C-alpha cells in the first residue's frame, strides 16, 4: 500500500492554506444511534451544573477558588490527593478503553465531536444544504443568497457559542453564581462578562472555523493513538482483503462478475471519503485523523446494499480480525489496565467514604514557646483551621482535650459556627497542669464537638519545660 498519503493532511492544501472539508450529510443505522447518544450527552452537559446533590453542584471545576465537585462530592485543596486519584482513574479508563476499542470515545462521546458533528454541522446542513450545495455556495460570488445564508449561519453559531460559554462558566464559577450574575445584570459584573465573551469567541472560532483541526492537530488524546493502538484494538477499519481482492478496487459495472475478474468489493465510489468529517480516505488504513465517527461505515453499507454486495466492507474490526479473521481477545495488556483500574477505583471509593465532613487542623503558633502560669499550669498557643465540606452550617463548635486533663480556651468566644463549604480559622490556648504531662513534648488528642457531639478528632504537639516543679 502506498504511504504517501501520510505526507500531507487533509485540511491543508498544497499551498499550505486551509482546505475546507465539506462532508456529505451522514445517514444510516449508526448515525441514528449516535444522534440518540448525542441527545443524552448534550442534556447531561447542559444540565450537570444545575443538578444538586445534598446541596452540592453535581459537577463543578472552580479552578480560581480551588473548589471542585465531582458527582456531588465536594473536593477541597485538602482533598487534592483524591482529586488526583480520580483524574488518574479517568485517564487510565480512557487509555484502557482506547486499547480495546480505539477512538470510540472520540466518535461517540467527545464534546468536541458532539458539538461539531451533532450541533453545528447539522445546523450547517439545515442552512447551507448538503455537500454539493455547500461547495457551490462556497464558490459562488457574494450574492444575496450567500449573504443571507452566511449571516444566518454566523448568527446562529454565535448564539449557540454564547450558550455553551454560559454553561462552561457555570462549571467554573457555579451555576448559583452565574444565575446571580444574570439576575444582577451583565454590567454589574464586567470582568465576568468579558470572560464570557472571550469564551464565546473561543467556541465560535473552534466550531465555525477551526473545526476538525482540533482532532487532527490540537487534541493530545488523538496524538496518543500511535502508542495505545495495537493490532487487536477495535477501530473503524476498511476490510482491504475483501475490498481490494487480487486485482484491486474497480468501478461498478452492471452484470459484471467481479470475483471472476479478481476485483475486490470496493467499487471506488469515494462516498466513504466524501462523508468523512476529517477528509481522509479510510481505505489507506488506520490514521490518526480518524475520529471513529462511523459515518463511512453507514455510507459504505448503503452503497453495498445498492450494488447487492454484503455490508461491512468498512466496519468495526481490528487489524488481526481482518488479516487473520481473529476474534477480539482480552490481551495481557488489557488485563493489566483493568487490574490497575479496579485497584484505583477501590481506593478512591474507600477514600470517599472514609473522608470526614469536617477537616480539622490545629498547629502550634510558629516561634512561640510555652508559657508558665500560676498553679503549675503550662499554656501553649495554637492556630486552628476547620473546613466544613458539607452544604450545611456546623453550629456550636468547640474543642475538648481527650488525651489529657486540661482546658482549651478560644480567643474571644467559647463556641462558633463553621458555615457550609467554608473555612473557619482562629487562635486558641491549651492549658495543662504540668503534673499531667509525661514529658516536654506530649502529643495531644483533641476532640472537635458540635454541641455535645464529637464530630472529628485531631492531634497537636504540646511543649513544656524539661523539669518544671
Ligand atoms: S464507500 Fe465503500 S465501496 Fe465506496 S469507495 Fe468507500 S469503501 Fe469503496
Ligand atoms: S474515516 Fe470514517 S470513521 Fe474515520 S473519521 Fe472518517 S468517516 Fe469517521
Short mmCIF file of C-alpha atoms in Angstrom, two decimals, residues 184-442:
data_model
loop_
_atom_site.label_atom_id
_atom_site.label_comp_id
_atom_site.label_asym_id
_atom_site.label_seq_id
_atom_site.Cartn_x
_atom_site.Cartn_y
_atom_site.Cartn_z
CA UNK A 184 -27.87 41.36 38.71
CA UNK A 185 -27.44 42.33 35.07
CA UNK A 186 -24.29 41.93 32.95
CA UNK A 187 -22.94 45.42 33.67
CA UNK A 188 -22.77 44.70 37.42
CA UNK A 189 -20.02 42.11 36.76
CA UNK A 190 -17.96 43.50 33.92
CA UNK A 191 -14.94 41.16 34.36
CA UNK A 192 -17.21 38.07 34.22
CA UNK A 193 -18.95 39.50 31.16
CA UNK A 194 -15.57 39.95 29.45
CA UNK A 195 -14.59 36.34 30.31
CA UNK A 196 -17.95 35.16 28.95
CA UNK A 197 -17.39 36.99 25.66
CA UNK A 198 -13.85 35.59 25.39
CA UNK A 199 -15.19 32.03 25.92
CA UNK A 200 -17.89 32.73 23.33
CA UNK A 201 -15.25 33.90 20.85
CA UNK A 202 -13.13 30.79 21.50
CA UNK A 203 -16.09 28.43 20.99
CA UNK A 204 -17.16 30.34 17.89
CA UNK A 205 -13.63 30.15 16.47
CA UNK A 206 -13.40 26.40 17.19
CA UNK A 207 -16.78 25.42 15.77
CA UNK A 208 -17.13 27.93 12.94
CA UNK A 209 -13.55 27.84 11.63
CA UNK A 210 -11.02 25.57 13.35
CA UNK A 211 -13.37 22.54 13.41
CA UNK A 212 -11.88 19.09 12.68
CA UNK A 213 -8.37 20.53 13.10
CA UNK A 214 -8.92 20.24 16.88
CA UNK A 215 -8.91 16.42 16.45
CA UNK A 216 -6.18 16.38 13.81
CA UNK A 217 -3.71 18.93 15.16
CA UNK A 218 -4.56 20.09 18.67
CA UNK A 219 -6.02 17.23 20.73
CA UNK A 220 -3.36 15.41 22.82
CA UNK A 221 -5.59 12.34 23.09
CA UNK A 222 -5.54 12.00 19.31
CA UNK A 223 -1.72 12.17 19.36
CA UNK A 224 -1.59 9.23 21.81
CA UNK A 225 -3.27 6.82 19.38
CA UNK A 226 0.02 5.65 17.89
CA UNK A 227 1.12 4.42 21.31
CA UNK A 228 -2.16 2.99 22.51
CA UNK A 229 -3.48 1.14 19.50
CA UNK A 230 -2.28 -2.32 18.57
CA UNK A 231 -3.34 -4.96 16.06
CA UNK A 232 -6.07 -6.17 18.38
CA UNK A 233 -7.67 -2.75 19.00
CA UNK A 234 -11.14 -2.44 17.55
CA UNK A 235 -11.27 0.54 15.20
CA UNK A 236 -13.29 1.68 12.22
CA UNK A 237 -11.47 -0.29 9.54
CA UNK A 238 -11.67 -0.96 5.83
CA UNK A 239 -11.52 -4.68 5.03
CA UNK A 240 -8.74 -4.34 2.47
CA UNK A 241 -8.63 -8.11 1.87
CA UNK A 242 -12.21 -8.07 0.71
CA UNK A 243 -12.21 -4.57 -0.76
CA UNK A 244 -9.11 -4.94 -2.92
CA UNK A 245 -9.34 -8.63 -3.86
CA UNK A 246 -6.45 -9.82 -6.03
CA UNK A 247 -6.56 -7.10 -8.65
CA UNK A 248 -7.64 -4.12 -6.60
CA UNK A 249 -10.76 -1.99 -6.40
CA UNK A 250 -12.71 -1.13 -9.54
CA UNK A 251 -15.72 0.99 -10.54
CA UNK A 252 -19.02 -0.83 -10.56
CA UNK A 253 -20.38 -2.16 -13.83
CA UNK A 254 -23.75 -3.84 -14.09
CA UNK A 255 -23.76 -7.60 -14.75
CA UNK A 256 -20.01 -7.87 -14.30
CA UNK A 257 -18.62 -10.84 -12.31
CA UNK A 258 -16.10 -9.02 -10.09
CA UNK A 259 -14.99 -12.22 -8.34
CA UNK A 260 -14.14 -13.89 -11.62
CA UNK A 261 -12.25 -10.78 -12.72
CA UNK A 262 -10.31 -10.81 -9.43
CA UNK A 263 -11.51 -7.38 -8.33
CA UNK A 264 -12.45 -6.63 -4.73
CA UNK A 265 -15.79 -5.44 -3.43
CA UNK A 266 -14.79 -1.75 -3.24
CA UNK A 267 -16.39 -0.02 -6.21
CA UNK A 268 -14.20 3.05 -5.75
CA UNK A 269 -17.23 5.33 -5.42
CA UNK A 270 -15.45 7.67 -2.96
CA UNK A 271 -18.59 8.02 -0.83
CA UNK A 272 -16.66 6.98 2.32
CA UNK A 273 -14.20 9.81 1.59
CA UNK A 274 -16.93 12.36 0.81
CA UNK A 275 -18.76 11.67 4.08
CA UNK A 276 -15.65 11.81 6.28
CA UNK A 277 -15.65 14.91 8.53
CA UNK A 278 -11.85 14.87 8.73
CA UNK A 279 -11.48 14.46 4.96
CA UNK A 280 -9.48 11.22 4.94
CA UNK A 281 -9.65 8.04 2.92
CA UNK A 282 -10.15 5.17 5.39
CA UNK A 283 -9.03 2.75 2.65
CA UNK A 284 -5.45 3.89 3.32
CA UNK A 285 -5.63 2.15 6.71
CA UNK A 286 -5.90 3.36 10.32
CA UNK A 287 -4.93 7.02 10.52
CA UNK A 288 -4.51 9.49 13.36
CA UNK A 289 -7.10 11.77 11.72
CA UNK A 290 -9.87 9.16 12.01
CA UNK A 291 -12.14 10.01 14.94
CA UNK A 292 -14.08 6.75 14.54
CA UNK A 293 -17.29 8.62 13.83
CA UNK A 294 -18.66 5.64 11.83
CA UNK A 295 -20.06 7.87 9.05
CA UNK A 296 -18.06 5.89 6.45
CA UNK A 297 -19.46 2.59 7.79
CA UNK A 298 -23.03 3.79 7.20
CA UNK A 299 -22.16 5.24 3.82
CA UNK A 300 -20.35 2.15 2.54
CA UNK A 301 -23.13 -0.12 3.85
CA UNK A 302 -25.72 1.79 1.86
CA UNK A 303 -23.51 1.53 -1.26
CA UNK A 304 -23.04 -2.22 -0.73
CA UNK A 305 -26.79 -2.58 -0.41
CA UNK A 306 -27.31 -0.75 -3.71
CA UNK A 307 -24.82 -2.94 -5.60
CA UNK A 308 -26.06 -6.09 -3.92
CA UNK A 309 -22.88 -6.97 -2.06
CA UNK A 310 -22.62 -7.91 1.64
CA UNK A 311 -22.45 -4.99 4.09
CA UNK A 312 -19.48 -4.48 6.42
CA UNK A 313 -16.73 -3.65 3.93
CA UNK A 314 -15.96 -0.83 6.35
CA UNK A 315 -16.79 -1.91 9.90
CA UNK A 316 -15.62 -2.06 13.49
CA UNK A 317 -12.73 -4.54 13.37
CA UNK A 318 -9.12 -4.95 14.48
CA UNK A 319 -6.19 -5.37 12.12
CA UNK A 320 -5.98 -9.02 13.27
CA UNK A 321 -9.69 -9.54 12.60
CA UNK A 322 -9.11 -8.50 9.01
CA UNK A 323 -5.72 -10.15 8.44
CA UNK A 324 -6.25 -13.45 10.27
CA UNK A 325 -10.02 -13.50 10.79
CA UNK A 326 -9.29 -13.44 14.54
CA UNK A 327 -11.90 -12.82 17.23
CA UNK A 328 -11.45 -9.98 19.77
CA UNK A 329 -9.46 -11.26 22.79
CA UNK A 330 -8.65 -9.85 26.20
CA UNK A 331 -4.89 -9.22 25.78
CA UNK A 332 -2.45 -9.28 28.77
CA UNK A 333 -2.00 -5.52 28.34
CA UNK A 334 -5.77 -5.10 28.65
CA UNK A 335 -5.84 -7.30 31.76
CA UNK A 336 -3.07 -5.16 33.31
CA UNK A 337 -5.00 -1.94 32.66
CA UNK A 338 -8.20 -3.48 34.04
CA UNK A 339 -6.41 -4.61 37.22
CA UNK A 340 -4.90 -1.15 37.82
CA UNK A 341 -8.27 0.47 37.14
CA UNK A 342 -10.04 -1.87 39.59
CA UNK A 343 -7.49 -1.20 42.36
CA UNK A 344 -7.57 2.58 41.87
CA UNK A 345 -11.39 2.68 41.82
CA UNK A 346 -11.46 0.61 45.03
CA UNK A 347 -9.01 3.04 46.70
CA UNK A 348 -11.00 6.07 45.51
CA UNK A 349 -14.37 4.75 46.72
CA UNK A 350 -12.79 3.78 50.06
CA UNK A 351 -11.24 7.24 50.45
CA UNK A 352 -14.50 8.98 49.56
CA UNK A 353 -16.47 7.05 52.13
CA UNK A 354 -13.83 7.32 54.85
CA UNK A 355 -13.49 11.05 54.28
CA UNK A 356 -14.81 13.26 57.11
CA UNK A 357 -17.31 16.04 56.60
CA UNK A 358 -15.10 18.31 58.68
CA UNK A 359 -11.37 18.65 58.30
CA UNK A 360 -9.59 19.93 61.45
CA UNK A 361 -6.02 21.15 61.75
CA UNK A 362 -4.51 22.57 64.96
CA UNK A 363 -0.93 23.83 64.73
CA UNK A 364 1.30 25.47 67.29
CA UNK A 365 1.88 29.15 66.57
CA UNK A 366 5.33 29.25 64.96
CA UNK A 367 8.08 30.84 67.08
CA UNK A 368 6.05 30.71 70.33
CA UNK A 369 7.30 28.79 73.35
CA UNK A 370 5.13 27.59 76.20
CA UNK A 371 4.09 29.96 79.00
CA UNK A 372 4.24 29.15 82.70
CA UNK A 373 1.22 30.16 84.71
CA UNK A 374 0.20 30.08 88.32
CA UNK A 375 -0.63 26.73 89.89
CA UNK A 376 1.86 24.65 87.84
CA UNK A 377 -0.11 25.33 84.62
CA UNK A 378 1.64 25.30 81.24
CA UNK A 379 0.00 27.14 78.35
CA UNK A 380 0.65 26.76 74.59
CA UNK A 381 -0.88 28.91 71.86
CA UNK A 382 -2.22 27.40 68.58
CA UNK A 383 -3.98 28.33 65.38
CA UNK A 384 -6.84 26.18 64.16
CA UNK A 385 -8.37 25.69 60.72
CA UNK A 386 -11.68 23.89 60.24
CA UNK A 387 -13.02 23.11 56.75
CA UNK A 388 -16.74 22.33 56.51
CA UNK A 389 -17.09 20.14 53.41
CA UNK A 390 -20.86 19.80 53.75
CA UNK A 391 -23.61 22.02 52.43
CA UNK A 392 -24.94 22.72 55.97
CA UNK A 393 -23.56 25.02 58.67
CA UNK A 394 -21.90 23.22 61.59
CA UNK A 395 -23.02 25.09 64.71
CA UNK A 396 -21.90 25.42 68.32
CA UNK A 397 -18.38 24.15 67.55
CA UNK A 398 -15.93 23.78 70.45
CA UNK A 399 -12.74 21.85 71.30
CA UNK A 400 -12.08 19.46 74.22
CA UNK A 401 -8.94 17.63 75.28
CA UNK A 402 -9.36 13.87 75.04
CA UNK A 403 -5.91 12.54 75.89
CA UNK A 404 -5.10 14.83 78.83
CA UNK A 405 -6.87 16.70 81.60
CA UNK A 406 -6.78 20.38 80.83
CA UNK A 407 -8.57 23.25 79.15
CA UNK A 408 -8.91 24.66 75.67
CA UNK A 409 -9.79 28.34 75.51
CA UNK A 410 -10.76 30.07 72.32
CA UNK A 411 -9.71 33.66 71.90
CA UNK A 412 -12.76 35.95 72.28
CA UNK A 413 -15.58 33.33 72.31
CA UNK A 414 -16.46 29.88 73.64
CA UNK A 415 -18.01 28.31 70.56
CA UNK A 416 -18.57 29.27 66.91
CA UNK A 417 -20.20 28.21 63.63
CA UNK A 418 -18.38 26.85 60.59
CA UNK A 419 -20.50 27.93 57.61
CA UNK A 420 -21.35 25.41 54.89
CA UNK A 421 -18.49 24.86 52.41
CA UNK A 422 -16.41 27.42 54.26
CA UNK A 423 -13.27 27.60 56.30
CA UNK A 424 -13.14 28.82 59.93
CA UNK A 425 -9.84 29.77 61.50
CA UNK A 426 -8.68 31.35 64.71
CA UNK A 427 -6.44 31.12 67.74
CA UNK A 428 -6.77 29.04 70.91
CA UNK A 429 -4.84 28.33 74.09
CA UNK A 430 -4.37 24.90 75.63
CA UNK A 431 -3.60 24.83 79.34
CA UNK A 432 -2.48 21.67 81.14
CA UNK A 433 -1.15 21.09 84.63
CA UNK A 434 2.48 20.07 84.32
CA UNK A 435 1.86 17.10 86.62
CA UNK A 436 -0.47 15.67 83.96
CA UNK A 437 2.23 15.77 81.28
CA UNK A 438 4.55 12.86 80.58
CA UNK A 439 7.43 14.83 79.07
CA UNK A 440 8.48 18.04 77.38
CA UNK A 441 6.73 17.21 74.07
CA UNK A 442 3.38 15.50 74.65
#
